[in-house]
XYZ file of C-alpha atoms in Angstrom:
170
model
C 81.458 -2.692 -12.743
C 81.300 -1.590 -9.105
C 77.627 -0.397 -10.668
C 76.395 -3.167 -11.874
C 77.261 -5.329 -8.201
C 75.607 -2.153 -6.738
C 72.195 -3.470 -8.471
C 72.842 -6.744 -8.058
C 72.899 -5.851 -3.901
C 70.112 -4.110 -4.316
C 67.911 -6.163 -5.760
C 68.602 -9.437 -2.934
C 67.860 -7.011 -0.737
C 64.618 -5.628 -2.008
C 63.286 -9.095 -2.712
C 64.831 -10.482 1.103
C 62.908 -7.661 2.326
C 59.585 -8.673 0.614
C 59.982 -12.064 1.443
C 60.806 -10.909 5.561
C 57.677 -8.992 4.684
C 55.041 -12.130 3.717
C 56.857 -14.215 6.228
C 56.117 -11.759 9.003
C 52.487 -10.653 7.714
C 51.687 -14.419 7.311
C 52.711 -14.618 10.994
C 51.072 -12.180 12.800
C 47.812 -12.993 10.800
C 48.562 -16.914 13.138
C 48.928 -14.695 15.771
C 45.584 -12.982 15.381
C 43.676 -16.675 14.574
C 45.440 -18.122 17.900
C 44.418 -15.532 20.118
C 41.474 -15.339 18.991
C 41.192 -18.951 20.234
C 41.542 -17.049 24.047
C 38.439 -14.481 23.721
C 34.922 -15.885 24.296
C 33.199 -13.190 22.541
C 34.007 -11.779 18.977
C 32.581 -8.796 16.773
C 31.958 -9.040 13.247
C 31.940 -5.895 11.627
C 29.744 -5.989 8.649
C 29.838 -2.710 5.818
C 28.095 -3.549 2.900
C 30.047 -1.605 0.011
C 33.034 -4.056 1.047
C 33.693 -6.959 -1.996
C 31.866 -9.755 -1.597
C 29.710 -8.336 1.035
C 25.940 -9.353 1.066
C 22.912 -8.102 3.551
C 19.369 -10.022 2.803
C 16.234 -8.660 4.578
C 13.557 -10.745 2.732
C 12.519 -14.035 4.115
C 10.447 -16.716 2.329
C 7.592 -16.655 5.639
C 7.716 -12.990 6.018
C 3.971 -12.628 7.759
C 5.297 -15.121 10.719
C 6.141 -12.914 14.201
C 9.813 -15.027 14.245
C 11.127 -13.351 10.955
C 9.655 -10.004 11.574
C 13.423 -8.483 12.511
C 15.135 -10.985 10.179
C 18.457 -9.713 8.342
C 20.415 -12.329 7.290
C 24.357 -10.909 6.726
C 27.113 -13.022 4.764
C 30.161 -12.780 3.213
C 30.425 -14.369 -0.024
C 33.478 -14.581 -1.532
C 32.668 -17.924 -3.707
C 30.181 -20.363 -3.604
C 32.972 -22.945 -1.744
C 33.375 -19.688 0.989
C 30.236 -18.090 2.351
C 29.573 -17.537 6.042
C 26.271 -16.185 7.165
C 25.144 -14.607 10.374
C 21.536 -14.411 11.152
C 20.300 -11.715 13.527
C 16.585 -11.215 14.592
C 15.409 -10.609 17.530
C 14.901 -13.626 18.898
C 17.417 -16.883 18.623
C 14.348 -19.316 18.256
C 10.802 -19.875 18.475
C 11.612 -20.932 22.053
C 12.912 -17.943 22.705
C 10.102 -15.773 21.155
C 7.684 -18.389 23.193
C 9.753 -17.317 26.352
C 9.850 -13.461 24.900
C 13.607 -14.060 25.907
C 15.382 -12.447 22.982
C 19.132 -11.530 21.716
C 21.515 -8.941 23.304
C 20.933 -5.779 21.673
C 22.665 -2.696 22.721
C 23.675 0.795 21.665
C 27.571 1.752 22.570
C 29.973 5.032 21.871
C 31.611 4.754 18.112
C 35.093 3.967 20.764
C 34.170 0.463 21.553
C 35.789 0.170 17.881
C 39.189 0.736 18.668
C 38.893 -0.894 22.443
C 37.656 -3.705 20.953
C 39.250 -3.394 18.068
C 42.073 -6.700 18.708
C 38.263 -9.250 18.580
C 36.672 -7.348 15.609
C 36.564 -8.950 12.224
C 35.733 -8.220 8.647
C 35.695 -9.502 5.416
C 39.370 -9.480 5.257
C 40.079 -11.066 8.183
C 38.293 -14.025 6.585
C 39.748 -13.888 3.198
C 43.206 -13.567 5.022
C 43.256 -16.419 7.657
C 40.624 -18.533 5.502
C 37.058 -19.166 6.269
C 37.857 -22.637 7.385
C 40.352 -21.800 9.758
C 38.284 -19.140 10.970
C 35.285 -20.973 11.160
C 36.768 -23.447 13.024
C 37.836 -20.336 15.498
C 34.598 -18.836 16.137
C 31.664 -21.990 16.463
C 31.839 -21.454 19.953
C 32.485 -18.092 20.329
C 29.594 -15.488 21.382
C 29.466 -13.656 18.272
C 27.980 -9.780 17.803
C 27.508 -8.115 14.487
C 28.486 -4.104 14.091
C 26.608 -3.027 10.600
C 28.272 0.204 9.370
C 24.994 1.543 8.135
C 23.598 1.569 12.017
C 26.413 3.583 12.797
C 24.702 7.281 14.035
C 27.130 9.808 14.124
C 28.955 8.367 17.558
C 26.503 5.938 18.613
C 27.090 2.281 16.891
C 24.266 -0.804 17.367
C 25.858 -4.295 18.441
C 23.357 -7.128 18.009
C 23.497 -10.656 18.757
C 24.082 -13.246 16.065
C 24.382 -16.689 14.749
C 27.021 -17.343 12.879
C 26.321 -20.370 9.906
C 28.727 -22.086 7.072
C 27.226 -24.599 5.401
C 30.962 -24.950 3.461
C 32.693 -25.255 5.967
C 32.522 -28.613 6.767
C 34.059 -30.737 4.312
C 37.517 -30.591 4.841
């Protein structure tokens, strides 16, 4: 009888620990989303090898000077949740005419550790919800770090524009 009681108590402990871990994890993500509201710059870490991550270099009007270096990065888990990040030399044609380029720089790989609190990837969007994350980020300055552009200890960081055509419906 004592063995049965101990097994039951142990099962309850395991269930309690799992429930507490879930509550703590969800609370931790909410806190992180709230902390992003306090910063003006966000970095997106893009890994084409991660699930539902798409990198598209082709564009309809490739002959145009404006689209010469245009790259579209997308987190695309479903047609209802798609966040796009557009990388280009210029933000718009007015900036191209005035030769105002988007910000881009090369930095040390240690940048990733120093800024880990403001570097997001697709997992962050999925865990916090695409619409909630978009609502926090749409007023921020956003830079993208493409894993394919990490060269040894140097990484390329480039300013991008964010769009979400499905994030305005709820």
